[in-house]
Amino acid sequence: MRTGTAAGLWDVVNCEEKAAFICKRWAEGLTTTPAPKPTPLPACPNEWHPSSTRHVCFKVYYKETKNRKSWFEAQDFCRAIGGDLASIHSENERNVITELIKKNYGYYWTGFSELAPNKGYTWSDGSPVKNEFTRIENGWILYNESEYYFSNASSSAERAWEFCKKQHADLVVIESESERQFLWKYLYRSDYDHYIGLTVDFEKSYRWLNGTPVTYEAWAPNEPNFSNEDENCVVMYYSTGLWNDINCGAENRFICERDKSSVRSAAAPTTPAPVGGCADGWLFFDKKCFKLLGLNEEERKNWHEARLDCKESGGNLASIPNKETQAFLMVQLHSAATDPWIGLNDCSSSFRFVWTSGSGVYFTNWDCPLHNPLMMAGRWRNGPCSDKKSYICQRNTDPALSQPKTMAPAFRHIPFGNSSFSFIAPKMTWEEARGKCNSEHSELASIWNPYSQSFLWLWVLKYGEPVWIGLNSNMTGGHYTWINNRRLAYTNWAPEEPMQKTACVFMDLEGHWKTGACNETYFSASLQARGTIPTEEPQLPGRCPASKEDGKAWVPFRAHCYQFYTGRYEWPAAFFQCAQLGATLTSIVDLAELHFLMDHTQQLFRDEYWIGMFRNNDGEWIWQDNTALDFVNWDNEKPITDPDSYHFKYEKCVFMNSQNGKWFRKACHYEKGYICKINKSKS
């Protein structure tokens, strides 16, 4: 303490400095009054546990499922014994309760509730709620110098970042333990992991998406592990607040962050369109470059080798985000005769398929092994990653290369295989369009497989208008055929189509086939086919019966006519239904007839149809219409020869699977669709 002009003021000096000093002691003869001893606090009752920060006690009541209480019942119980549902006001209290409930894992009521929405959350015992943050507009929360948004819906990291950008924000950047603790306290109530803005690159180094230096980390034990070498994004665990690397395509909730002083305009910020082109040998589509590799047997690779090769060329195995990209790749495969690897995988055995590039899974195209292989071309099928296959690589465009030319496409004589398509204007009726095609030595377009479908649809998208195609039923009394007599082996009907009995068909902008009145007007697609096309079997003379009151048309094939029913009947009832029409359940005499039946039943929604074969009392398989049995197409079931077996005694009827044409024996009381067959009349 200074003297002189600074008398009475305190100063800090070196402890070794010499100075006068002042002592203090009690005056002689003075009697001192001892300080009162603090009144001891009452102890918690038996089985109750104290808080170190408040004069309260906690007790956990664990009940079997049948004895558990609603929130209101639990509150009444606690109040009846002189307490209330627990309120929690410190980390210590939360730890006390956490230790208590470890003995009986489950969910427990606390006193936190939002019974009056206009008041927000409150504690039932009336104690104050201490918020570390302030809610502002549109669900954002203000904390220190930042605003945070906790999503209520899940998405891929890519779409989460897009959402934040539209809000003039970024995925959250966590720069301190206090900020992590604040976020964790909010996440802990949600029961959902959330994306943050940290990414892991292929060299396993970290960076924040907005470029902020990484100065703080809070990884969960044994993380990041970069599993399958495709975990490039990071989530915060709601249970611990620690971080885990994850595939960016996995759907999770997310946290956006923006500076509270940032200026937010009404318009969302725009991202400039990427520029650049593709190197030689790579194909440009939708701002990406693609390349099909491993066409030769010796160049094929397993999935991991294929991915490594794609990465070494600056990309990854292809991801397919939509129908358009699927169609583009289909066109590239139409003459390749190969099943290439793509980037979709479940290498982590998590029962969830993700793209190895980290893109979200927004589109899938799985196959069905029971279906006709032609219909399944281009569909996806999982298999052992060790198999050797061709593969499709994908990478970003190169800014150093020129962009693909964007001149208006020429819609005439577009080559596809040995044929070419053209688009014809102006809008015309179906008959007018057919006449215009014929005048140009072509025909309204037919479509014979998923490859030609994909090719034509991509050009329809460029054209921007629905187009007539060559399928119709107005010239055949309700039976849809191609105008050039191409065999109808493939269809791509829109849902609920074909809706009209007598109509013409157009392709819409979704690539689906739809029926319309033939006097409606559309643009048209024509086809100039070179070489021989597979045609329908020649029709023998005769006429099919007129349609009955149900309006269902008979379909001609060679010397017979057929009707296809999807209603479910037992075999004897189906037999009777056909008999009422003067017909029988169909016999099948050769592959041509089998393919005809498959082509027509595959367009319907049912897969199994009774046919006219049955086992007679002598144990012989015969056709109901007495056709000689000289052709069969059984499934790979073992023949049943034991007359005392269940299968021999009761499986006496046969159905056909429409997707693969195989025949199966079955007990006759099962209900299935059925096919009727009748001879053509001579008149």
XYZ file of C-alpha atoms in Angstrom:
683
model
C 0.000 0.000 0.000
C 1.480 3.298 -1.089
C 2.091 6.412 1.001
C 2.790 9.992 0.029
C 0.806 11.404 -2.905
C -0.553 7.898 -3.647
C -1.388 7.201 -0.013
C -3.834 4.353 0.509
C -3.603 2.982 -3.014
C -2.531 -0.628 -3.603
C 0.274 -1.601 -5.898
C 1.865 -4.873 -7.097
C 5.654 -5.081 -6.475
C 8.407 -7.695 -6.404
C 8.122 -9.848 -3.259
C 11.881 -9.467 -2.600
C 11.598 -5.673 -2.224
C 12.176 -4.251 1.318
C 9.226 -2.296 2.799
C 7.610 -1.384 6.138
C 4.735 -3.572 7.173
C 1.592 -3.487 9.340
C 0.492 -6.218 11.788
C -2.986 -6.828 13.217
C -4.156 -8.732 16.368
C -7.059 -8.835 18.794
C -7.022 -6.060 21.471
C -6.223 -7.194 25.024
C -9.232 -7.901 27.236
C -11.636 -8.232 24.280
C -14.064 -11.178 24.467
C -14.809 -12.661 21.033
C -18.092 -14.258 20.057
C -17.528 -17.506 18.130
C -19.156 -17.724 14.685
C -22.451 -19.653 14.785
C -22.217 -23.213 13.552
C -24.216 -23.790 10.319
C -27.452 -25.663 10.791
C -26.932 -29.093 9.213
C -29.177 -29.768 6.217
C -31.631 -32.620 6.577
C -30.361 -35.839 4.985
C -32.148 -37.490 2.064
C -34.540 -40.312 3.010
C -33.420 -43.888 2.497
C -33.065 -44.823 -1.227
C -33.086 -41.143 -2.232
C -29.941 -39.463 -3.588
C -28.870 -35.833 -3.007
C -27.933 -33.087 -5.430
C -24.675 -31.332 -4.621
C -25.966 -28.001 -5.924
C -29.501 -27.800 -4.507
C -31.381 -28.965 -1.411
C -33.214 -31.668 -3.344
C -33.183 -35.482 -3.504
C -33.779 -37.831 -6.425
C -35.283 -41.294 -6.634
C -35.868 -43.390 -9.759
C -39.005 -45.504 -10.018
C -38.593 -48.344 -12.494
C -41.796 -50.175 -13.431
C -42.459 -53.207 -15.562
C -44.279 -52.380 -18.791
C -47.748 -53.197 -17.488
C -47.280 -50.918 -14.442
C -45.808 -47.877 -16.184
C -47.534 -44.506 -15.917
C -48.404 -41.654 -18.232
C -46.691 -38.305 -17.598
C -49.697 -36.983 -15.679
C -50.018 -40.160 -13.601
C -46.308 -39.969 -12.748
C -46.654 -36.324 -11.724
C -49.633 -37.121 -9.463
C -47.683 -39.985 -7.856
C -44.646 -37.791 -7.107
C -46.779 -35.002 -5.677
C -48.750 -37.464 -3.525
C -45.509 -38.446 -1.720
C -44.502 -34.815 -1.214
C -42.291 -34.236 -4.257
C -42.562 -33.623 -7.979
C -41.176 -34.999 -11.217
C -37.456 -34.233 -11.368
C -36.079 -30.972 -12.690
C -32.411 -30.888 -13.708
C -30.349 -27.730 -13.296
C -26.704 -28.760 -13.463
C -24.307 -31.217 -15.006
C -23.903 -32.798 -11.560
C -27.622 -33.480 -11.282
C -27.718 -34.979 -14.746
C -24.814 -37.268 -13.827
C -26.543 -38.348 -10.609
C -29.679 -39.342 -12.506
C -27.668 -41.009 -15.285
C -25.971 -43.250 -12.720
C -29.323 -44.134 -11.138
C -30.996 -45.234 -14.365
C -28.031 -47.320 -15.555
C -29.277 -50.153 -13.352
C -32.567 -50.362 -15.274
C -32.181 -49.147 -18.843
C -35.280 -47.540 -20.338
C -37.177 -44.290 -20.789
C -38.114 -42.158 -17.753
C -40.392 -39.154 -17.314
C -38.901 -35.887 -16.021
C -40.794 -32.709 -15.179
C -39.928 -30.957 -18.447
C -43.014 -30.371 -20.606
C -44.672 -27.995 -23.047
C -48.273 -28.154 -21.838
C -48.901 -24.528 -22.799
C -47.303 -23.945 -26.237
C -47.363 -20.172 -25.817
C -45.132 -20.514 -22.716
C -42.645 -23.005 -24.185
C -41.045 -25.749 -22.093
C -41.333 -25.468 -18.279
C -40.421 -27.566 -15.225
C -43.452 -29.005 -13.406
C -42.038 -27.939 -9.988
C -42.015 -24.295 -11.080
C -38.222 -23.928 -11.057
C -36.866 -21.620 -13.787
C -35.692 -22.893 -17.179
C -32.224 -21.597 -17.894
C -31.807 -21.236 -21.656
C -28.297 -20.800 -23.010
C -29.730 -19.584 -26.302
C -32.485 -17.413 -27.761
C -34.975 -18.591 -30.357
C -35.373 -16.264 -33.314
C -37.409 -16.435 -36.512
C -38.158 -19.614 -38.532
C -36.720 -22.077 -36.027
C -33.223 -20.548 -35.828
C -31.460 -20.329 -32.451
C -29.118 -17.505 -31.428
C -26.065 -18.489 -29.373
C -23.130 -16.126 -28.864
C -22.347 -14.608 -32.263
C -23.980 -17.291 -34.445
C -27.409 -18.531 -35.439
C -28.066 -22.280 -35.673
C -30.743 -24.351 -37.378
C -31.421 -27.975 -36.357
C -33.284 -29.822 -39.126
C -36.374 -31.910 -38.476
C -35.939 -34.043 -41.613
C -33.111 -36.278 -42.805
C -31.184 -35.932 -46.058
C -27.833 -36.701 -47.638
C -24.932 -34.387 -46.766
C -25.058 -32.956 -50.281
C -28.684 -31.880 -49.955
C -28.159 -30.740 -46.356
C -25.437 -28.350 -47.543
C -27.664 -27.146 -50.390
C -30.405 -26.368 -47.850
C -27.979 -24.422 -45.625
C -26.670 -22.465 -48.622
C -30.207 -21.397 -49.517
C -30.499 -20.042 -45.962
C -27.239 -18.044 -46.409
C -25.548 -20.481 -44.023
C -23.159 -23.467 -43.982
C -23.153 -26.811 -42.267
C -22.008 -26.019 -38.744
C -18.326 -25.385 -37.927
C -17.396 -26.359 -34.346
C -14.402 -24.458 -32.993
C -14.458 -25.054 -29.236
C -15.530 -27.420 -26.475
C -18.147 -24.938 -25.245
C -19.733 -24.772 -28.710
C -19.748 -28.581 -28.970
C -21.352 -28.840 -25.519
C -24.065 -26.354 -26.514
C -24.862 -28.290 -29.715
C -24.801 -31.627 -27.920
C -27.283 -30.480 -25.281
C -29.707 -29.667 -28.070
C -29.017 -32.899 -29.998
C -29.376 -35.037 -26.880
C -33.118 -34.339 -26.826
C -33.591 -35.226 -30.497
C -32.400 -38.882 -30.541
C -30.880 -38.262 -34.006
C -27.286 -37.959 -35.201
C -26.674 -34.735 -37.171
C -24.346 -33.816 -40.038
C -21.747 -31.138 -39.302
C -19.597 -29.292 -41.839
C -16.420 -31.361 -41.481
C -15.244 -33.513 -44.397
C -12.549 -36.184 -44.720
C -10.702 -36.314 -48.058
C -9.148 -39.363 -49.694
C -5.792 -38.566 -48.042
C -7.662 -38.756 -44.686
C -7.092 -35.099 -43.840
C -9.943 -32.935 -42.538
C -11.371 -29.613 -43.606
C -14.461 -27.539 -42.870
C -16.664 -26.977 -45.912
C -16.463 -23.176 -45.585
C -12.638 -23.231 -45.448
C -12.270 -22.510 -41.699
C -9.000 -24.055 -40.380
C -9.476 -27.195 -38.269
C -8.266 -26.222 -34.784
C -10.566 -28.374 -32.643
C -11.595 -32.052 -32.938
C -13.885 -34.297 -30.866
C -13.831 -37.771 -32.435
C -15.612 -40.738 -30.875
C -13.355 -43.646 -29.806
C -11.763 -45.447 -32.789
C -12.962 -42.751 -35.183
C -12.433 -41.674 -37.872
C -11.940 -45.144 -39.339
C -12.654 -44.264 -43.011
C -14.537 -47.545 -43.422
C -14.621 -48.894 -46.984
C -12.628 -45.802 -48.005
C -15.827 -43.884 -48.731
C -16.689 -42.225 -45.391
C -16.012 -38.595 -46.277
C -18.591 -36.757 -44.138
C -19.011 -36.381 -40.394
C -21.962 -36.618 -37.994
C -22.219 -35.685 -34.350
C -23.623 -38.499 -32.212
C -26.665 -37.359 -30.273
C -25.774 -39.766 -27.438
C -22.252 -38.455 -26.707
C -21.791 -35.308 -28.792
C -18.670 -36.880 -30.328
C -17.944 -37.217 -34.058
C -18.010 -40.128 -36.515
C -17.091 -40.273 -40.198
C -19.833 -41.645 -42.451
C -20.711 -42.056 -46.143
C -22.040 -38.700 -47.363
C -25.030 -40.380 -49.033
C -26.451 -41.688 -45.742
C -29.534 -39.748 -44.667
C -29.211 -37.883 -41.372
C -30.460 -34.707 -39.810
C -28.111 -31.705 -39.951
C -27.137 -28.393 -38.342
C -26.762 -25.121 -40.270
C -24.815 -22.145 -38.904
C -24.612 -18.520 -39.997
C -23.204 -15.328 -38.501
C -25.888 -13.336 -36.724
C -24.707 -10.143 -38.451
C -24.827 -11.631 -41.965
C -27.011 -9.767 -44.457
C -29.716 -12.045 -45.826
C -31.426 -11.074 -49.052
C -34.723 -12.576 -50.145
C -33.067 -14.443 -53.005
C -31.005 -17.515 -52.218
C -27.359 -17.390 -53.343
C -26.746 -19.066 -56.655
C -23.912 -21.431 -57.504
C -22.318 -20.782 -60.904
C -22.753 -23.612 -63.352
C -19.616 -25.745 -63.612
C -17.630 -25.330 -66.809
C -15.426 -27.660 -68.738
C -15.565 -30.727 -70.909
C -14.518 -34.368 -71.050
C -11.261 -35.885 -72.237
C -11.142 -38.157 -75.266
C -12.833 -41.471 -74.619
C -15.108 -40.005 -71.936
C -18.783 -39.238 -72.581
C -20.447 -36.039 -71.341
C -23.870 -36.178 -69.689
C -25.522 -33.926 -67.095
C -22.285 -32.060 -66.205
C -20.357 -35.310 -65.606
C -17.997 -37.490 -67.643
C -18.501 -41.266 -67.960
C -16.431 -44.111 -69.342
C -17.225 -47.814 -69.776
C -14.175 -49.996 -69.109
C -13.351 -53.684 -68.962
C -15.159 -54.719 -72.138
C -12.520 -57.349 -72.817
C -12.429 -60.383 -70.533
C -8.800 -59.831 -69.490
C -9.500 -56.209 -68.503
C -12.342 -56.942 -66.079
C -11.892 -56.274 -62.361
C -13.542 -56.971 -59.051
C -15.490 -54.130 -57.432
C -12.639 -52.804 -55.272
C -10.119 -52.978 -58.138
C -12.561 -51.198 -60.426
C -13.104 -48.420 -57.892
C -9.353 -47.985 -57.429
C -8.879 -47.710 -61.202
C -11.619 -45.053 -61.401
C -10.034 -43.115 -58.511
C -6.635 -43.195 -60.184
C -8.217 -41.491 -63.199
C -9.601 -38.731 -60.943
C -13.109 -40.112 -60.448
C -15.015 -42.950 -58.873
C -17.375 -45.739 -59.831
C -20.487 -44.211 -61.371
C -23.452 -43.108 -59.289
C -26.884 -42.887 -60.923
C -29.046 -40.137 -59.399
C -32.049 -40.222 -61.742
C -33.888 -41.907 -64.633
C -32.155 -39.722 -67.198
C -28.649 -40.840 -66.225
C -29.871 -44.447 -66.129
C -31.229 -44.074 -69.673
C -27.997 -42.474 -70.917
C -25.883 -45.352 -69.560
C -28.364 -47.878 -70.986
C -27.807 -46.466 -74.458
C -24.019 -46.890 -74.050
C -24.543 -50.545 -73.081
C -26.873 -51.528 -75.933
C -24.131 -53.249 -77.931
C -21.694 -54.027 -75.093
C -23.232 -57.312 -73.856
C -21.796 -56.817 -70.363
C -22.996 -56.280 -66.789
C -20.771 -53.476 -65.414
C -20.043 -52.552 -61.804
C -21.488 -49.258 -60.543
C -20.722 -47.502 -57.257
C -23.680 -48.715 -55.175
C -22.575 -50.997 -52.339
C -23.159 -52.313 -48.836
C -19.525 -53.170 -48.126
C -19.995 -52.121 -44.487
C -22.736 -54.800 -44.072
C -25.081 -52.188 -42.588
C -28.087 -53.375 -44.646
C -28.081 -49.989 -46.368
C -26.801 -49.449 -49.902
C -24.852 -46.222 -50.511
C -22.951 -44.729 -53.424
C -19.191 -44.966 -52.896
C -18.896 -41.407 -54.272
C -20.975 -40.156 -51.323
C -23.931 -39.047 -53.443
C -27.381 -39.517 -51.966
C -29.471 -42.488 -53.105
C -32.313 -40.629 -54.818
C -33.145 -43.241 -57.462
C -32.985 -47.039 -57.607
C -33.593 -49.533 -60.404
C -33.436 -53.010 -58.837
C -34.221 -56.089 -60.907
C -36.521 -59.007 -60.145
C -34.923 -62.398 -60.940
C -38.312 -63.925 -61.819
C -38.992 -61.450 -64.604
C -38.305 -61.772 -68.295
C -34.566 -61.060 -68.865
C -35.415 -58.686 -71.714
C -37.589 -56.557 -69.398
C -34.820 -56.556 -66.773
C -32.019 -55.267 -69.027
C -30.323 -52.345 -67.298
C -31.762 -53.217 -63.895
C -29.462 -53.385 -60.887
C -28.447 -56.602 -59.160
C -26.164 -57.046 -56.164
C -23.498 -59.739 -56.189
C -20.156 -60.762 -54.654
C -17.664 -57.881 -54.814
C -14.977 -60.402 -55.807
C -16.599 -61.130 -59.194
C -14.700 -59.865 -62.242
C -16.817 -57.508 -64.343
C -16.636 -54.499 -66.604
C -17.238 -51.165 -64.853
C -18.377 -47.589 -65.385
C -16.221 -44.707 -64.132
C -17.470 -41.186 -63.511
C -15.581 -37.950 -62.901
C -16.145 -34.203 -62.964
C -15.676 -32.182 -66.112
C -12.242 -30.633 -66.720
C -12.291 -26.780 -66.718
C -9.269 -26.807 -69.056
C -11.325 -28.521 -71.766
C -14.017 -26.893 -73.857
C -17.632 -27.544 -73.022
C -19.654 -29.824 -75.283
C -21.306 -27.988 -78.116
C -24.776 -26.743 -77.177
C -26.107 -26.146 -80.693
C -29.704 -27.194 -81.280
C -29.840 -30.944 -81.972
C -30.858 -32.212 -85.417
C -33.996 -34.295 -85.032
C -33.699 -36.148 -88.358
C -32.078 -39.506 -89.096
C -30.637 -40.057 -85.604
C -28.662 -43.319 -85.860
C -29.232 -46.151 -83.386
C -27.636 -49.493 -84.220
C -28.747 -50.489 -87.723
C -31.729 -48.129 -87.660
C -32.442 -44.419 -87.359
C -35.149 -42.333 -85.694
C -36.598 -39.018 -86.848
C -39.041 -36.526 -85.310
C -41.815 -35.200 -87.515
C -43.664 -31.883 -87.222
C -46.247 -30.391 -87.168
C -48.733 -32.057 -84.814
C -50.971 -34.555 -86.644
C -53.465 -37.310 -85.991
C -52.055 -40.825 -85.763
C -53.191 -41.720 -89.321
C -51.781 -38.471 -90.755
C -48.487 -39.125 -88.990
C -48.360 -42.640 -90.391
C -48.958 -41.313 -93.905
C -46.191 -38.729 -93.485
C -43.771 -41.435 -92.335
C -44.650 -43.680 -95.263
C -44.027 -40.802 -97.683
C -40.479 -40.641 -96.305
C -39.944 -44.415 -96.647
C -40.231 -44.994 -92.891
C -42.870 -46.067 -90.367
C -44.103 -44.780 -87.022
C -41.483 -45.855 -84.506
C -41.519 -49.261 -82.858
C -39.571 -49.988 -79.655
C -38.159 -53.456 -79.130
C -36.136 -53.401 -75.873
C -35.084 -51.143 -72.962
C -32.113 -49.843 -74.979
C -34.205 -48.480 -77.840
C -36.717 -47.175 -75.261
C -33.967 -45.266 -73.430
C -32.513 -43.868 -76.649
C -35.846 -42.599 -77.963
C -36.908 -41.166 -74.579
C -33.716 -39.106 -74.226
C -34.421 -37.581 -77.625
C -38.060 -36.975 -76.684
C -36.755 -35.013 -73.663
C -34.608 -32.898 -75.985
C -37.565 -32.458 -78.332
C -39.748 -31.405 -75.411
C -43.037 -32.833 -76.742
C -44.924 -36.159 -76.523
C -44.815 -38.137 -79.788
C -46.943 -40.740 -81.541
C -45.332 -44.166 -81.810
C -46.419 -47.093 -84.003
C -48.375 -49.084 -81.377
C -52.130 -49.169 -81.850
C -55.278 -51.245 -81.405
C -57.607 -49.326 -83.705
C -56.743 -51.593 -86.664
C -56.989 -54.918 -84.809
C -60.243 -54.673 -82.853
C -58.644 -53.987 -79.470
C -55.383 -55.959 -79.729
C -52.288 -53.725 -79.450
C -49.720 -54.388 -82.190
C -46.878 -52.494 -83.890
C -47.862 -51.050 -87.236
C -44.772 -52.610 -88.859
C -45.823 -56.021 -87.451
C -42.769 -56.164 -85.150
C -43.247 -58.779 -82.437
C -44.460 -57.067 -79.237
C -41.752 -58.348 -76.885
C -41.262 -55.239 -74.705
C -43.660 -52.654 -73.223
C -43.327 -49.555 -71.047
C -46.923 -48.668 -70.219
C -47.719 -45.860 -67.789
C -49.580 -46.935 -64.611
C -53.180 -47.988 -65.335
C -52.445 -48.232 -69.090
C -53.586 -49.327 -71.580
C -56.826 -47.600 -70.514
C -58.658 -47.666 -73.843
C -59.746 -50.700 -75.822
C -59.416 -49.054 -79.245
C -56.748 -46.393 -79.313
C -53.363 -45.221 -80.554
C -50.261 -44.860 -78.373
C -47.890 -41.963 -77.686
C -44.763 -41.596 -75.534
C -44.990 -38.865 -72.888
C -42.135 -36.801 -71.442
C -41.648 -39.372 -68.649
C -40.962 -42.034 -71.280
C -44.209 -43.874 -70.518
C -46.563 -45.180 -73.174
C -50.109 -43.836 -73.007
C -53.248 -44.438 -75.025
C -55.103 -41.623 -76.734
C -57.851 -41.137 -79.266
C -56.345 -41.594 -82.721
C -57.740 -38.231 -83.878
C -55.793 -36.365 -81.200
C -52.757 -34.494 -82.535
C -49.140 -34.966 -81.459
C -45.711 -34.718 -82.977
C -44.417 -38.067 -84.250
C -41.378 -40.324 -84.051
C -40.527 -42.411 -87.108
C -38.169 -45.356 -87.594
C -36.184 -46.448 -90.622
C -35.225 -50.052 -89.861
C -32.471 -51.737 -91.840
C -32.361 -55.495 -92.054
C -35.000 -58.009 -90.966
C -37.107 -57.283 -87.911
C -38.713 -60.088 -85.836
C -42.396 -60.090 -86.728
C -45.505 -61.647 -85.244
C -46.405 -65.152 -86.380
C -48.519 -65.072 -89.556
C -52.225 -65.232 -88.851
C -54.206 -68.113 -90.305
C -57.606 -67.451 -91.884
C -60.597 -66.987 -89.612
C -62.137 -64.512 -87.211
C -62.160 -64.144 -83.447
C -65.512 -64.026 -81.620
C -67.065 -60.656 -80.900
C -66.407 -59.188 -77.462
C -68.929 -60.047 -74.731
C -70.561 -57.520 -72.416
C -67.328 -57.154 -70.397
C -65.752 -55.541 -73.479
C -62.670 -57.807 -73.368
C -61.308 -58.425 -76.865
C -60.034 -61.776 -78.140
C -56.388 -61.683 -79.267
C -55.601 -63.636 -82.452
C -52.582 -65.879 -82.830
C -52.256 -68.270 -85.770
C -55.439 -70.395 -85.829
C -56.716 -69.487 -82.348
C -57.909 -66.560 -80.243
C -57.110 -65.884 -76.593
C -58.436 -63.930 -73.628
C -56.371 -63.121 -70.529
C -58.035 -62.792 -67.114
C -56.342 -61.441 -63.990
C -59.247 -62.241 -61.635
C -58.378 -64.962 -59.116
C -60.129 -68.334 -59.622
C -59.547 -71.940 -58.664
C -58.647 -74.170 -61.628
C -62.150 -75.768 -61.893
C -63.803 -72.324 -61.738
C -61.431 -71.001 -64.424
C -62.276 -74.084 -66.520
C -65.982 -73.221 -66.155
C -65.445 -69.518 -67.004
C -63.727 -70.449 -70.277
C -66.407 -73.048 -71.061
C -69.093 -70.364 -70.802
C -67.285 -68.570 -73.634
C -67.170 -71.759 -75.734
C -63.417 -71.979 -75.010
C -60.979 -74.042 -72.945
C -58.078 -73.225 -70.702
C -55.170 -72.710 -73.063
C -52.870 -75.419 -74.335
C -49.302 -74.531 -75.376
C -47.863 -76.413 -78.335
C -44.479 -74.733 -78.970
C -42.114 -71.935 -78.009
C -43.798 -69.470 -80.370
C -47.133 -69.878 -78.593
C -45.416 -69.723 -75.193
C -43.694 -66.448 -76.113
C -46.982 -65.051 -77.390
C -48.668 -65.813 -74.046
C -45.727 -64.382 -72.091
C -45.693 -61.167 -74.126
C -49.346 -60.513 -73.345
C -49.439 -61.570 -69.697
C -46.297 -59.594 -68.836
C -48.247 -56.428 -69.564
C -50.709 -57.316 -66.800
C -50.278 -57.019 -63.050
C -50.551 -60.718 -62.225
C -47.705 -63.230 -62.652
C -49.385 -66.658 -62.377
C -52.054 -68.043 -64.780
C -53.816 -71.398 -64.903
C -53.324 -73.251 -68.182
C -55.245 -76.276 -69.478
C -52.867 -79.038 -68.398
C -53.973 -81.409 -65.599
C -53.167 -84.889 -64.278
C -55.889 -87.461 -65.062
C -56.903 -90.448 -62.923
C -54.222 -92.565 -64.570
C -51.535 -90.111 -63.424
C -50.922 -88.775 -66.940
C -50.499 -85.107 -67.823
C -52.928 -84.135 -70.608
C -54.339 -80.960 -72.185
C -57.975 -80.132 -71.546
C -58.592 -79.507 -75.280
C -57.048 -82.936 -76.121
C -54.042 -81.403 -77.895
C -51.189 -83.888 -78.120
C -48.628 -83.287 -75.378
C -45.408 -82.901 -77.354
C -43.998 -79.722 -75.759
C -43.350 -78.867 -72.067
C -41.598 -76.066 -70.186
C -41.458 -77.271 -66.572
C -39.626 -75.431 -63.868
C -36.585 -77.240 -62.492
C -38.674 -79.366 -60.149
C -37.973 -83.060 -59.804
C -40.652 -85.297 -61.364
C -43.049 -86.857 -58.852
C -43.426 -90.598 -59.433
C -44.605 -91.856 -56.026
C -48.419 -92.263 -56.344
C -48.821 -92.115 -52.560
C -47.046 -88.779 -52.126
C -48.952 -85.576 -51.378
C -47.594 -83.898 -54.514
C -48.793 -86.738 -56.758
C -52.224 -86.973 -55.129
C -53.089 -83.284 -54.857
C -50.913 -81.241 -57.232
C -52.940 -82.078 -60.337
C -53.205 -78.675 -62.046
C -50.613 -76.490 -63.793
C -49.998 -72.747 -63.902
C -47.600 -70.677 -65.994
C -45.401 -67.901 -64.592
C -45.741 -64.993 -67.016
C -42.276 -63.580 -66.344
C -40.197 -66.621 -67.240
C -42.768 -68.878 -68.979
C -42.058 -71.803 -66.637
C -44.807 -74.281 -65.681
C -45.530 -75.340 -62.103
C -47.820 -78.055 -60.731
C -50.156 -76.944 -57.957
C -53.191 -78.114 -56.008
C -56.241 -77.079 -58.007
C -57.943 -75.143 -55.192
C -55.423 -72.271 -55.296
C -56.696 -69.054 -56.908
C -54.849 -67.600 -59.906
C -55.451 -65.759 -63.155
C -56.276 -67.820 -66.244
C -56.056 -67.852 -70.064
C -58.870 -69.003 -72.365
C -58.283 -70.310 -75.913
C -60.776 -70.830 -78.724
C -60.552 -71.782 -82.418
C -61.045 -69.050 -84.991
C -64.353 -69.211 -86.819
C -64.339 -69.675 -90.597
C -66.787 -66.850 -91.336
